[in-house]
Amino acid sequence: MSFRKRLLAVAVLLIGVVVALPFLIDANRFRGPLQAKLEKSLNRPVSLGAMTLKVFPLSLRVADVVLGQPNGFVSKAPFLQAKEVFVRVALFPLLGGKVDVQAVELQSPAVELIRSAAGKWNYETTGVEESDVIPTVGVTDGSLAMTDLQAKAPREVYEHIDARWSDNRSLTAKVRLDTMRAQASVDATYENGLAKGTLTLQGDDTKQPLTLAFDILQSGETWNINQ
């Protein structure tokens, strides 16, 4: 048998193994260990629903994902909830019963950010190690609610967020803001310390004064910008 035929045979065998994976592996066997690991690293209650294995791309589909609020934060809404999350995994570790996460895709997640009266955010309690950082995280049609108890500001909700973060410190995000009288959309990227983006206003009330206020965190310094 020629080298080319052997290579083709190996490729066919691998494809056959991948296609058969949903019948060979019960994805729900990973739910308990994965849930326990997440609770330990995130310092908050975690609930994972039914899990199924998807072949192309190879990923675990997790239904009804809920990350609770950490101790000290009271809210009717959890920190994060999503009806569907896809966790892309590596093939060979999976065959050995291990989950090597390559990327996470969240479909229509709802995130509830809260800053306490003492100035602490509810995302600051996570104890994620450097080795546990997920290489790529994607969000499709997400929503973000923000409550600042320190500033005594009303709760704000931002919807239709599409974002992608990677461990090379790059971030791409698209956000539509419906809380303004004129609809605004933000398309921004951040990579290698450089941020750029565009702000677009749509509607009949676009001539009203626009106030922007945001913080830039870089190398331990904070720059407050108001316009």
Coordinates of C-alpha atoms in Angstrom, one line a residue:
M1 CA 0.0 0.0 0.0
S2 CA 1.4 3.4 -1.0
F3 CA 2.0 6.2 1.5
R4 CA -0.9 8.2 0.0
K5 CA -3.3 5.3 0.3
R6 CA -2.2 4.8 3.9
L7 CA -2.7 8.4 4.7
L8 CA -6.2 8.3 3.1
A9 CA -7.1 5.2 5.2
V10 CA -6.0 7.0 8.4
A11 CA -8.0 10.0 7.5
V12 CA -11.1 7.9 6.7
L13 CA -10.7 6.1 10.1
L14 CA -10.4 9.4 12.0
I15 CA -13.5 10.8 10.3
G16 CA -15.3 7.6 11.2
V17 CA -14.3 7.9 14.8
V18 CA -15.4 11.5 15.0
V19 CA -18.8 10.8 13.4
A20 CA -19.3 7.9 15.8
L21 CA -18.4 9.9 18.9
P22 CA -22.0 10.9 19.8
F23 CA -22.9 7.2 20.0
L24 CA -19.7 6.2 21.9
I25 CA -19.5 9.0 24.5
D26 CA -22.2 10.1 26.9
A27 CA -21.6 13.8 27.1
N28 CA -23.5 14.1 30.4
R29 CA -20.6 12.2 32.2
F30 CA -18.6 15.4 32.1
R31 CA -21.4 17.5 33.7
G32 CA -20.6 16.8 37.3
P33 CA -16.8 17.2 37.2
L34 CA -17.1 20.3 35.0
Q35 CA -19.7 21.9 37.2
A36 CA -17.5 21.3 40.3
K37 CA -14.4 22.7 38.6
L38 CA -16.3 25.9 37.6
E39 CA -17.7 26.4 41.0
K40 CA -14.3 26.2 42.6
S41 CA -12.5 28.5 40.1
L42 CA -15.4 31.1 39.8
N43 CA -16.3 31.1 43.5
R44 CA -20.0 31.0 42.8
P45 CA -22.7 28.4 42.3
V46 CA -22.9 26.9 38.9
S47 CA -25.7 24.9 37.3
L48 CA -25.3 23.1 34.0
G49 CA -28.2 21.5 32.1
A50 CA -28.2 18.6 29.7
M51 CA -25.1 18.1 27.6
T52 CA -24.9 16.6 24.1
L53 CA -21.9 16.1 21.8
K54 CA -21.8 17.9 18.5
V55 CA -19.5 16.6 15.7
F56 CA -18.8 19.5 13.4
P57 CA -17.2 21.4 14.9
L58 CA -16.4 19.1 17.8
S59 CA -18.1 20.6 20.8
L60 CA -20.2 20.0 23.8
R61 CA -23.6 21.6 23.7
V62 CA -24.6 22.7 27.3
A63 CA -28.2 23.7 27.9
D64 CA -29.5 26.0 30.6
V65 CA -26.2 27.4 32.0
V66 CA -26.5 29.5 35.1
L67 CA -23.7 31.2 37.1
G68 CA -25.0 32.5 40.4
Q69 CA -24.0 35.7 42.2
P70 CA -21.1 35.5 44.6
N71 CA -21.4 35.9 48.3
G72 CA -22.2 39.4 49.3
F73 CA -24.2 40.3 46.2
V74 CA -28.0 40.1 46.3
S75 CA -29.9 40.1 43.0
K76 CA -33.0 38.4 41.6
A77 CA -31.0 37.7 38.4
P78 CA -27.9 35.4 38.4
F79 CA -24.5 36.7 37.3
L80 CA -24.9 34.9 34.0
Q81 CA -27.6 32.7 32.3
A82 CA -27.7 31.3 28.9
K83 CA -30.1 28.8 27.2
E84 CA -27.3 27.4 25.1
V85 CA -23.5 27.3 25.3
F86 CA -21.2 25.5 22.9
V87 CA -17.8 24.3 24.3
R88 CA -15.3 23.4 21.6
V89 CA -13.0 20.6 22.7
A90 CA -9.9 18.8 21.4
L91 CA -10.4 15.4 20.0
F92 CA -7.7 13.2 21.5
P93 CA -8.1 14.3 25.1
L94 CA -11.9 13.7 24.7
L95 CA -11.2 10.1 23.6
G96 CA -9.3 9.7 26.9
G97 CA -12.2 11.0 28.9
K98 CA -10.8 14.5 29.4
V99 CA -12.2 17.9 28.3
D100 CA -9.6 20.2 26.8
V101 CA -11.5 23.4 26.1
Q102 CA -10.5 25.3 23.0
A103 CA -13.2 27.9 22.8
V104 CA -16.6 28.8 24.3
E105 CA -19.5 30.2 22.3
L106 CA -22.4 31.7 24.3
Q107 CA -25.8 32.1 22.6
S108 CA -28.0 35.0 23.8
P109 CA -26.4 35.1 27.3
A110 CA -27.7 37.6 29.9
V111 CA -25.0 39.1 32.3
E112 CA -25.9 41.0 35.4
L113 CA -23.0 43.2 36.6
I114 CA -23.3 44.8 40.1
R115 CA -20.9 47.2 41.9
S116 CA -21.4 47.2 45.6
A117 CA -21.7 50.3 47.8
A118 CA -18.1 49.6 48.8
G119 CA -16.9 49.7 45.1
K120 CA -16.4 46.0 44.5
W121 CA -17.8 44.4 41.3
N122 CA -19.4 40.9 41.3
Y123 CA -16.9 39.7 38.7
E124 CA -13.9 40.4 40.9
T125 CA -14.4 37.3 43.1
T126 CA -13.3 34.8 40.4
G127 CA -10.1 32.9 41.2
V128 CA -9.3 31.7 37.6
E129 CA -5.7 30.5 37.2
E130 CA -3.6 31.5 34.2
S131 CA -3.7 27.9 33.0
D132 CA -7.5 27.8 33.1
V133 CA -8.0 30.8 30.8
I134 CA -10.1 29.9 27.8
P135 CA -8.3 30.7 24.5
T136 CA -11.4 32.1 22.8
V137 CA -14.8 33.3 24.1
G138 CA -17.6 34.4 21.8
V139 CA -20.9 36.0 22.5
T140 CA -23.8 36.2 20.1
D141 CA -26.8 38.5 20.8
G142 CA -26.0 38.9 24.5
S143 CA -27.4 41.4 27.0
L144 CA -25.7 43.2 29.8
A145 CA -27.4 44.8 32.8
M146 CA -25.3 47.1 35.0
T147 CA -26.2 48.3 38.5
D148 CA -23.8 50.7 40.3
L149 CA -24.8 50.9 44.0
Q150 CA -21.7 53.0 44.9
A151 CA -22.8 55.8 42.4
K152 CA -26.5 55.2 43.2
A153 CA -27.1 55.0 39.5
P154 CA -30.2 53.4 38.0
R155 CA -29.9 50.0 36.4
E156 CA -28.9 50.1 32.8
V157 CA -29.5 47.4 30.2
Y158 CA -27.5 47.0 26.9
E159 CA -28.8 44.4 24.4
H160 CA -27.8 42.8 21.1
I161 CA -24.1 42.5 22.0
D162 CA -21.8 40.5 19.8
A163 CA -18.3 40.1 21.1
R164 CA -15.2 37.9 20.7
W165 CA -12.2 37.8 23.1
S166 CA -9.0 35.8 22.6
D167 CA -6.0 35.2 24.8
N168 CA -3.8 37.3 22.6
R169 CA -5.4 40.3 24.4
S170 CA -7.6 41.1 21.4
L171 CA -11.3 42.0 21.7
T172 CA -13.9 42.7 19.1
A173 CA -17.3 43.9 20.1
K174 CA -20.5 45.2 18.6
V175 CA -23.1 46.7 20.9
R176 CA -26.5 48.3 20.2
L177 CA -27.7 50.8 22.8
D178 CA -31.5 51.1 23.0
T179 CA -31.6 53.0 26.2
M180 CA -31.0 56.3 24.4
R181 CA -33.6 58.4 22.6
A182 CA -31.7 57.7 19.4
Q183 CA -30.5 54.2 18.8
A184 CA -26.7 53.9 19.0
S185 CA -24.4 51.1 17.8
V186 CA -20.8 50.7 18.8
D187 CA -18.3 48.6 16.7
A188 CA -14.9 48.4 18.5
T189 CA -11.7 46.4 18.5
Y190 CA -8.9 46.2 21.1
E191 CA -5.5 44.6 20.3
N192 CA -2.0 45.0 21.5
G193 CA -2.9 48.0 23.7
L194 CA -4.6 49.9 20.8
A195 CA -8.4 50.5 20.8
K196 CA -10.4 51.8 17.9
G197 CA -14.0 51.8 16.9
T198 CA -17.0 53.7 15.6
L199 CA -20.2 55.1 17.2
T200 CA -23.2 55.3 14.9
L201 CA -26.5 57.1 15.8
Q202 CA -29.8 56.2 14.1
G203 CA -33.3 57.6 14.4
D204 CA -35.1 61.0 14.4
D205 CA -33.4 62.3 17.5
T206 CA -29.7 62.2 16.5
K207 CA -29.1 65.9 16.9
Q208 CA -29.5 65.8 20.7
P209 CA -26.3 66.3 22.8
L210 CA -24.5 63.1 23.4
T211 CA -22.6 62.4 26.6
L212 CA -19.9 59.8 26.8
A213 CA -18.2 58.6 29.9
F214 CA -15.9 55.6 30.1
D215 CA -12.7 54.3 31.8
I216 CA -9.6 53.0 30.1
L217 CA -7.5 50.6 32.2
Q218 CA -3.9 50.2 31.0
S219 CA -0.8 49.1 33.0
G220 CA -2.5 49.7 36.3
E221 CA -3.6 53.2 35.5
T222 CA -7.1 54.6 35.1
W223 CA -8.0 57.3 32.6
N224 CA -11.5 58.8 33.0
I225 CA -12.8 60.3 29.8
N226 CA -16.0 62.4 29.6
Q227 CA -17.3 64.1 26.5

